Short mmCIF file of C-alpha atoms in Angstrom, two decimals:
data_model
loop_
_atom_site.label_atom_id
_atom_site.label_comp_id
_atom_site.label_asym_id
_atom_site.label_seq_id
_atom_site.Cartn_x
_atom_site.Cartn_y
_atom_site.Cartn_z
CA UNK A 1 0.00 0.00 0.00
CA UNK A 2 1.29 3.42 -0.87
CA UNK A 3 0.71 4.80 2.61
CA UNK A 4 2.79 2.00 4.17
CA UNK A 5 5.64 2.70 1.79
CA UNK A 6 5.55 6.40 2.70
CA UNK A 7 5.58 5.58 6.38
CA UNK A 8 8.64 3.34 5.88
CA UNK A 9 10.37 6.08 3.92
CA UNK A 10 9.78 8.49 6.79
CA UNK A 11 12.29 6.61 8.86
CA UNK A 12 15.02 7.76 6.50
CA UNK A 13 16.00 11.38 5.96
CA UNK A 14 14.02 11.71 2.76
CA UNK A 15 10.77 12.22 4.61
CA UNK A 16 11.10 15.99 4.63
CA UNK A 17 11.44 16.13 0.84
CA UNK A 18 8.45 13.84 0.31
CA UNK A 19 6.47 15.90 2.82
CA UNK A 20 7.38 19.10 1.01
CA UNK A 21 6.27 17.72 -2.34
CA UNK A 22 2.99 16.44 -0.89
CA UNK A 23 2.32 19.74 0.84
CA UNK A 24 2.86 21.69 -2.39
CA UNK A 25 0.39 19.41 -4.17
CA UNK A 26 -2.15 19.69 -1.37
CA UNK A 27 -1.74 23.47 -1.29
CA UNK A 28 -2.37 23.69 -5.04
CA UNK A 29 -5.36 21.34 -4.89
CA UNK A 30 -7.14 23.08 -2.02
CA UNK A 31 -6.34 26.54 -3.35
CA UNK A 32 -7.75 25.71 -6.77
CA UNK A 33 -10.86 24.21 -5.15
CA UNK A 34 -11.42 27.37 -3.10
CA UNK A 35 -10.85 29.67 -6.08
CA UNK A 36 -13.00 27.71 -8.55
CA UNK A 37 -15.88 27.48 -6.10
CA UNK A 38 -15.42 31.07 -4.98
CA UNK A 39 -15.77 32.37 -8.53
CA UNK A 40 -18.69 30.08 -9.29
CA UNK A 41 -21.53 32.17 -10.60
CA UNK A 42 -23.94 31.86 -13.46
CA UNK A 43 -26.67 34.21 -14.59
CA UNK A 44 -29.39 33.08 -16.94
CA UNK A 45 -32.59 34.55 -18.27
CA UNK A 46 -35.63 32.36 -18.43
CA UNK A 47 -39.08 32.77 -19.83
CA UNK A 48 -41.39 32.37 -16.90
CA UNK A 49 -44.73 32.99 -18.49
CA UNK A 50 -46.70 34.56 -21.19
CA UNK A 51 -48.91 37.58 -20.99
CA UNK A 52 -50.96 37.38 -24.13
CA UNK A 53 -48.33 37.02 -26.81
CA UNK A 54 -45.30 38.61 -25.13
CA UNK A 55 -43.11 36.31 -23.02
CA UNK A 56 -42.08 37.50 -19.58
CA UNK A 57 -38.40 37.01 -18.92
CA UNK A 58 -36.81 36.81 -15.52
CA UNK A 59 -33.14 36.69 -14.72
CA UNK A 60 -31.91 34.15 -12.20
CA UNK A 61 -28.44 33.87 -10.73
CA UNK A 62 -26.81 30.79 -9.29
CA UNK A 63 -24.09 31.81 -6.85
CA UNK A 64 -22.13 29.74 -4.39
CA UNK A 65 -23.25 32.02 -1.55
CA UNK A 66 -26.79 30.70 -1.87
CA UNK A 67 -25.80 27.37 -0.32
CA UNK A 68 -24.23 27.50 3.17
CA UNK A 69 -22.41 24.21 2.50
CA UNK A 70 -20.55 25.81 -0.41
CA UNK A 71 -19.65 28.86 1.67
CA UNK A 72 -18.18 26.49 4.29
CA UNK A 73 -16.42 24.66 1.43
CA UNK A 74 -14.68 27.82 0.22
CA UNK A 75 -13.70 28.94 3.73
CA UNK A 76 -12.38 25.50 4.77
CA UNK A 77 -10.37 25.03 1.58
CA UNK A 78 -8.86 28.49 2.02
CA UNK A 79 -7.91 27.63 5.62
CA UNK A 80 -6.31 24.32 4.68
CA UNK A 81 -4.35 25.84 1.81
CA UNK A 82 -3.15 28.57 4.18
CA UNK A 83 -2.04 25.92 6.67
CA UNK A 84 -0.11 24.10 3.95
CA UNK A 85 1.45 27.37 2.82
CA UNK A 86 2.60 28.06 6.37
CA UNK A 87 4.13 24.61 6.69
CA UNK A 88 5.90 24.94 3.34
CA UNK A 89 7.26 28.36 4.33
CA UNK A 90 8.39 26.95 7.68
CA UNK A 91 10.18 24.12 5.96
CA UNK A 92 11.84 26.21 3.27
CA UNK A 93 12.65 29.38 5.15
CA UNK A 94 12.83 28.11 8.72
CA UNK A 95 16.54 27.69 8.36
CA UNK A 96 18.01 25.77 11.23
CA UNK A 97 14.87 25.77 13.39
CA UNK A 98 14.90 22.47 15.18
CA UNK A 99 11.69 20.48 14.93
CA UNK A 100 11.71 18.83 18.30
CA UNK A 101 9.25 17.73 20.92
CA UNK A 102 6.35 20.10 21.10
CA UNK A 103 6.84 21.62 17.65
CA UNK A 104 6.74 18.25 15.95
CA UNK A 105 3.65 17.31 17.96
CA UNK A 106 1.87 20.54 17.09
CA UNK A 107 2.59 20.00 13.38
CA UNK A 108 1.10 16.50 13.61
CA UNK A 109 -1.96 17.69 15.53
CA UNK A 110 -2.56 20.59 13.14
CA UNK A 111 -2.31 18.19 10.21
CA UNK A 112 -4.89 15.90 11.78
CA UNK A 113 -7.26 18.79 12.47
CA UNK A 114 -6.92 19.99 8.89
CA UNK A 115 -7.66 16.50 7.59
CA UNK A 116 -10.96 16.46 9.44
CA UNK A 117 -11.73 20.02 8.34
CA UNK A 118 -11.18 19.40 4.65
CA UNK A 119 -12.98 16.05 4.66
CA UNK A 120 -16.03 17.61 6.32
CA UNK A 121 -16.08 20.47 3.80
CA UNK A 122 -15.65 18.23 0.77
CA UNK A 123 -18.37 15.84 1.90
CA UNK A 124 -20.92 18.52 2.79
CA UNK A 125 -20.45 20.14 -0.61
CA UNK A 126 -20.60 16.76 -2.34
CA UNK A 127 -23.94 15.82 -0.83
CA UNK A 128 -25.42 19.27 -1.50
CA UNK A 129 -24.22 19.01 -5.11
CA UNK A 130 -25.86 15.58 -5.35
CA UNK A 131 -29.18 17.08 -4.24
CA UNK A 132 -28.73 19.87 -6.77
CA UNK A 133 -27.93 17.42 -9.54
CA UNK A 134 -30.59 14.79 -8.94
CA UNK A 135 -33.17 16.71 -6.98
CA UNK A 136 -35.16 14.95 -4.31
CA UNK A 137 -38.55 13.49 -5.18
CA UNK A 138 -39.63 12.94 -1.61
CA UNK A 139 -39.02 16.51 -0.49
CA UNK A 140 -40.16 17.89 -3.86
CA UNK A 141 -36.89 19.68 -4.54
CA UNK A 142 -36.20 20.20 -8.23
CA UNK A 143 -32.78 19.68 -9.64
CA UNK A 144 -31.00 22.79 -10.82
CA UNK A 145 -28.21 21.30 -12.93
CA UNK A 146 -30.29 21.03 -16.05
CA UNK A 147 -30.74 24.77 -16.11
CA UNK A 148 -27.39 25.95 -14.74
CA UNK A 149 -25.02 23.54 -16.43
CA UNK A 150 -21.87 25.68 -16.21
CA UNK A 151 -22.42 26.33 -12.50
CA UNK A 152 -22.70 22.60 -11.89
CA UNK A 153 -19.63 21.81 -13.98
CA UNK A 154 -17.46 24.31 -12.16
CA UNK A 155 -18.75 22.99 -8.84
CA UNK A 156 -17.88 19.45 -9.90
CA UNK A 157 -14.34 20.52 -10.79
CA UNK A 158 -13.91 22.22 -7.42
CA UNK A 159 -15.19 19.08 -5.68
CA UNK A 160 -12.72 16.84 -7.52
CA UNK A 161 -9.86 19.14 -6.51
CA UNK A 162 -11.07 19.12 -2.90
CA UNK A 163 -11.25 15.33 -2.74
CA UNK A 164 -7.72 15.13 -4.14
CA UNK A 165 -6.79 17.49 -1.33
CA UNK A 166 -8.48 15.17 1.19
CA UNK A 167 -6.44 12.16 0.05
CA UNK A 168 -3.23 14.20 0.03
CA UNK A 169 -3.88 15.64 3.49
CA UNK A 170 -4.52 12.13 4.83
CA UNK A 171 -1.15 10.94 3.49
CA UNK A 172 0.56 14.07 4.85
CA UNK A 173 -0.99 13.46 8.25
CA UNK A 174 0.16 9.83 8.24
CA UNK A 175 3.71 10.92 7.37
CA UNK A 176 3.67 13.59 10.11
CA UNK A 177 2.52 11.04 12.68
CA UNK A 178 5.19 8.58 11.58
CA UNK A 179 7.85 11.27 12.08
CA UNK A 180 6.74 11.38 15.70
CA UNK A 181 7.56 7.71 16.15
CA UNK A 182 11.25 8.18 15.46
CA UNK A 183 12.72 9.88 18.52
CA UNK A 184 15.71 11.33 16.67
CA UNK A 185 15.64 15.04 16.08
CA UNK A 186 15.01 16.12 12.48
CA UNK A 187 15.97 19.66 11.55
CA UNK A 188 14.00 21.49 8.95
CA UNK A 189 16.84 22.02 6.48
CA UNK A 190 15.99 20.06 3.39
CA UNK A 191 19.39 18.57 2.72
CA UNK A 192 19.67 15.61 5.04
CA UNK A 193 23.43 15.76 5.10
CA UNK A 194 24.13 14.80 8.71
CA UNK A 195 22.88 11.39 9.75
CA UNK A 196 20.68 11.53 12.79
CA UNK A 197 22.05 9.97 15.93
CA UNK A 198 19.66 7.83 17.94
CA UNK A 199 20.43 8.18 21.68
CA UNK B 1 -1.66 3.11 39.53
CA UNK B 2 -1.62 6.11 37.24
CA UNK B 3 -1.34 3.82 34.24
CA UNK B 4 -4.36 1.82 35.39
CA UNK B 5 -6.56 4.88 35.82
CA UNK B 6 -5.41 6.16 32.44
CA UNK B 7 -6.27 2.87 30.82
CA UNK B 8 -9.67 2.73 32.50
CA UNK B 9 -10.30 6.32 31.49
CA UNK B 10 -9.53 5.50 27.85
CA UNK B 11 -11.80 2.45 28.02
CA UNK B 12 -14.65 4.52 29.48
CA UNK B 13 -14.13 7.16 26.78
CA UNK B 14 -14.34 4.53 24.07
CA UNK B 15 -17.43 3.00 25.65
CA UNK B 16 -19.18 6.37 25.71
CA UNK B 17 -18.13 7.07 22.10
CA UNK B 18 -19.53 3.67 21.11
CA UNK B 19 -22.74 4.51 22.92
CA UNK B 20 -23.04 7.90 21.22
CA UNK B 21 -22.42 6.51 17.73
CA UNK B 22 -24.91 3.70 18.37
CA UNK B 23 -27.47 6.20 19.65
CA UNK B 24 -27.04 8.40 16.58
CA UNK B 25 -27.50 5.33 14.38
CA UNK B 26 -30.62 4.10 16.13
CA UNK B 27 -32.30 7.49 16.40
CA UNK B 28 -31.75 8.17 12.71
CA UNK B 29 -32.98 4.75 11.62
CA UNK B 30 -36.17 4.92 13.67
CA UNK B 31 -37.11 8.39 12.45
CA UNK B 32 -40.13 8.02 10.30
CA UNK B 33 -43.24 10.07 10.02
CA UNK B 34 -46.29 9.98 7.89
CA UNK B 35 -48.08 13.20 7.14
CA UNK B 36 -51.03 13.81 4.88
CA UNK B 37 -52.29 17.03 3.48
CA UNK B 38 -54.74 17.71 0.65
CA UNK B 39 -55.30 13.94 0.22
CA UNK B 40 -51.64 13.49 -0.56
CA UNK B 41 -49.88 11.22 1.87
CA UNK B 42 -46.22 11.91 2.40
CA UNK B 43 -43.92 9.69 4.41
CA UNK B 44 -40.56 11.00 5.53
CA UNK B 45 -37.90 8.33 6.10
CA UNK B 46 -34.18 8.59 6.57
CA UNK B 47 -33.63 6.77 3.26
CA UNK B 48 -35.07 9.74 1.39
CA UNK B 49 -31.82 11.64 1.62
CA UNK B 50 -28.51 10.15 0.54
CA UNK B 51 -26.70 12.14 3.22
CA UNK B 52 -28.74 10.48 5.98
CA UNK B 53 -28.02 7.04 4.56
CA UNK B 54 -24.30 7.87 4.59
CA UNK B 55 -24.67 9.11 8.18
CA UNK B 56 -26.23 5.80 9.24
CA UNK B 57 -23.56 3.73 7.49
CA UNK B 58 -20.69 5.80 8.89
CA UNK B 59 -22.02 5.60 12.44
CA UNK B 60 -22.55 1.86 12.06
CA UNK B 61 -18.92 1.41 11.00
CA UNK B 62 -17.70 3.55 13.89
CA UNK B 63 -19.84 1.66 16.43
CA UNK B 64 -18.57 -1.72 15.28
CA UNK B 65 -14.98 -0.46 15.30
CA UNK B 66 -15.29 1.01 18.81
CA UNK B 67 -16.83 -2.18 20.09
CA UNK B 68 -13.96 -4.25 18.69
CA UNK B 69 -11.22 -1.95 19.96
CA UNK B 70 -12.65 -2.05 23.48
CA UNK B 71 -11.56 -5.67 23.69
CA UNK B 72 -8.05 -5.19 22.33
CA UNK B 73 -5.51 -6.47 24.88
CA UNK B 74 -3.09 -3.94 26.28
CA UNK B 75 0.15 -5.47 25.05
CA UNK B 76 -0.99 -6.02 21.49
CA UNK B 77 1.13 -4.45 18.76
CA UNK B 78 -2.05 -3.41 16.96
CA UNK B 79 -2.26 -0.25 19.07
CA UNK B 80 -0.04 1.53 16.57
CA UNK B 81 -2.55 0.64 13.89
CA UNK B 82 -5.34 1.92 16.14
CA UNK B 83 -3.93 5.46 15.86
CA UNK B 84 -4.33 5.49 12.07
CA UNK B 85 -7.74 3.84 12.27
CA UNK B 86 -8.86 6.37 14.87
CA UNK B 87 -7.94 9.14 12.44
CA UNK B 88 -9.87 7.44 9.65
CA UNK B 89 -12.91 6.98 11.91
CA UNK B 90 -12.77 10.63 12.95
CA UNK B 91 -12.70 11.58 9.29
CA UNK B 92 -15.72 9.33 8.62
CA UNK B 93 -17.62 10.81 11.53
CA UNK B 94 -16.95 14.42 10.65
CA UNK B 95 -17.72 13.95 6.97
CA UNK B 96 -21.00 12.13 7.62
CA UNK B 97 -22.05 14.65 10.25
CA UNK B 98 -21.31 17.66 8.05
CA UNK B 99 -23.08 16.11 5.04
CA UNK B 100 -26.20 15.29 7.10
CA UNK B 101 -26.11 18.74 8.67
CA UNK B 102 -25.87 20.45 5.26
CA UNK B 103 -28.91 18.56 3.93
CA UNK B 104 -30.89 18.94 7.18
CA UNK B 105 -30.28 22.67 7.14
CA UNK B 106 -31.87 22.87 3.68
CA UNK B 107 -34.78 20.79 4.98
CA UNK B 108 -35.30 23.16 7.86
CA UNK B 109 -34.79 26.53 6.22
CA UNK B 110 -35.29 25.68 2.57
CA UNK B 111 -33.37 27.35 -0.21
CA UNK B 112 -35.27 30.30 -1.61
CA UNK B 113 -32.91 30.76 -4.54
CA UNK B 114 -33.34 27.22 -5.80
CA UNK B 115 -37.04 27.07 -5.07
CA UNK B 116 -36.70 24.37 -2.43
CA UNK B 117 -39.31 24.55 0.29
CA UNK B 118 -38.51 23.50 3.85
CA UNK B 119 -40.13 20.24 4.87
CA UNK B 120 -39.88 20.59 8.64
CA UNK B 121 -43.22 22.32 8.82
CA UNK B 122 -44.98 19.21 7.54
CA UNK B 123 -43.03 16.52 9.39
CA UNK B 124 -41.94 18.12 12.70
CA UNK B 125 -41.35 14.87 14.58
CA UNK B 126 -39.07 13.57 11.82
CA UNK B 127 -37.10 16.79 11.96
CA UNK B 128 -36.78 16.57 15.74
CA UNK B 129 -35.50 13.01 15.60
CA UNK B 130 -33.00 13.88 12.89
CA UNK B 131 -31.80 16.78 15.05
CA UNK B 132 -31.35 14.41 17.97
CA UNK B 133 -29.38 11.97 15.84
CA UNK B 134 -27.14 14.79 14.61
CA UNK B 135 -26.48 15.94 18.19
CA UNK B 136 -25.52 12.37 19.20
CA UNK B 137 -23.25 12.22 16.15
CA UNK B 138 -21.59 15.46 17.21
CA UNK B 139 -20.97 14.08 20.72
CA UNK B 140 -19.42 10.95 19.17
CA UNK B 141 -17.19 13.16 17.01
CA UNK B 142 -15.91 15.20 19.98
CA UNK B 143 -15.22 12.00 21.92
CA UNK B 144 -13.39 10.54 18.96
CA UNK B 145 -11.14 13.59 18.65
CA UNK B 146 -10.24 13.13 22.34
CA UNK B 147 -9.64 9.41 21.78
CA UNK B 148 -7.41 10.17 18.80
CA UNK B 149 -5.27 12.51 20.87
CA UNK B 150 -5.13 9.94 23.66
CA UNK B 151 -4.10 7.10 21.30
CA UNK B 152 -1.43 9.31 19.81
CA UNK B 153 -0.15 10.15 23.30
CA UNK B 154 -0.10 6.57 24.53
CA UNK B 155 1.47 4.99 21.48
CA UNK B 156 3.88 7.55 20.18
CA UNK B 157 5.09 9.21 23.36
CA UNK B 158 5.70 12.52 21.61
CA UNK B 159 7.11 14.31 24.63
CA UNK B 160 9.78 11.61 24.92
CA UNK B 161 8.90 11.04 28.56
CA UNK B 162 9.95 7.42 28.58
CA UNK B 163 13.64 6.68 28.34
CA UNK B 164 13.92 3.66 26.05
#
């Protein structure tokens, strides 16, 4: 399993490079999900009725702000991408800051919290999108995707990016936890030149 | 002595989490109401919404898992695996709870922009039971976050307190 291989690799010094690569990917995925959903808007004019011979047109807009689940989706994806950006910056520009004890633990805990955050956001948006796509006969809710096709397509793209982010964050969290298991100190500098000494 | 109380505390925590997940499952499954208006009979069940079905399945998985872990012996090497599984179960719980909450919020308030009417006015008892199930799910989630932190602490020893 890929996760097991990553956890084994974490025991060597390469774990920081793998972690950096994964964090960049997760940052890009969640950022693109937040941006695509944040700019999701479609305006369409429909004919709603006829008065005599002249049709009455009304303009309807589909925005992401109409659904609270999508608002939460955008906010949560922005937060997770910000967290990944912070961790990347810490790893690249932290210099010789030693990742020991409490700092390593706080990174692992923050990663776990962000995993739950992004999975909740992605799932809430996914189920709301499913209701929007298929409607609900029992509650008499009409589907909206047949009328606002572009809105639905953009939403689907954002959802795919968010679920990629979920998988990536889960792997990142597993790698962070596995770094806790090894009691040797790992410094943040990316070149693992000095071998770590186990007391 | 401290270790024994810690172990009993963890066991009690897992028992309560199992109880909460089981309660959420049962309350959601037994929520059913029949309402009739204008000679149209409408029955609200939890299977009407996909999010509620996912909620039931996720809580069932978490209940079974909690029940099995309660009987894991202390010296087993599987406790390291329990940390990862606890994280996965927390993810399951939070995703199912947020999905059910998103759909239930539309059922309660409706969505004026999409033309979706709220259904809680017609089936109030169904709505109340769903609310109760969601609250139990939230309690299970909070307990699972605590359990996750405890498993991490007991397996990984991140503060390097024990000299090996």
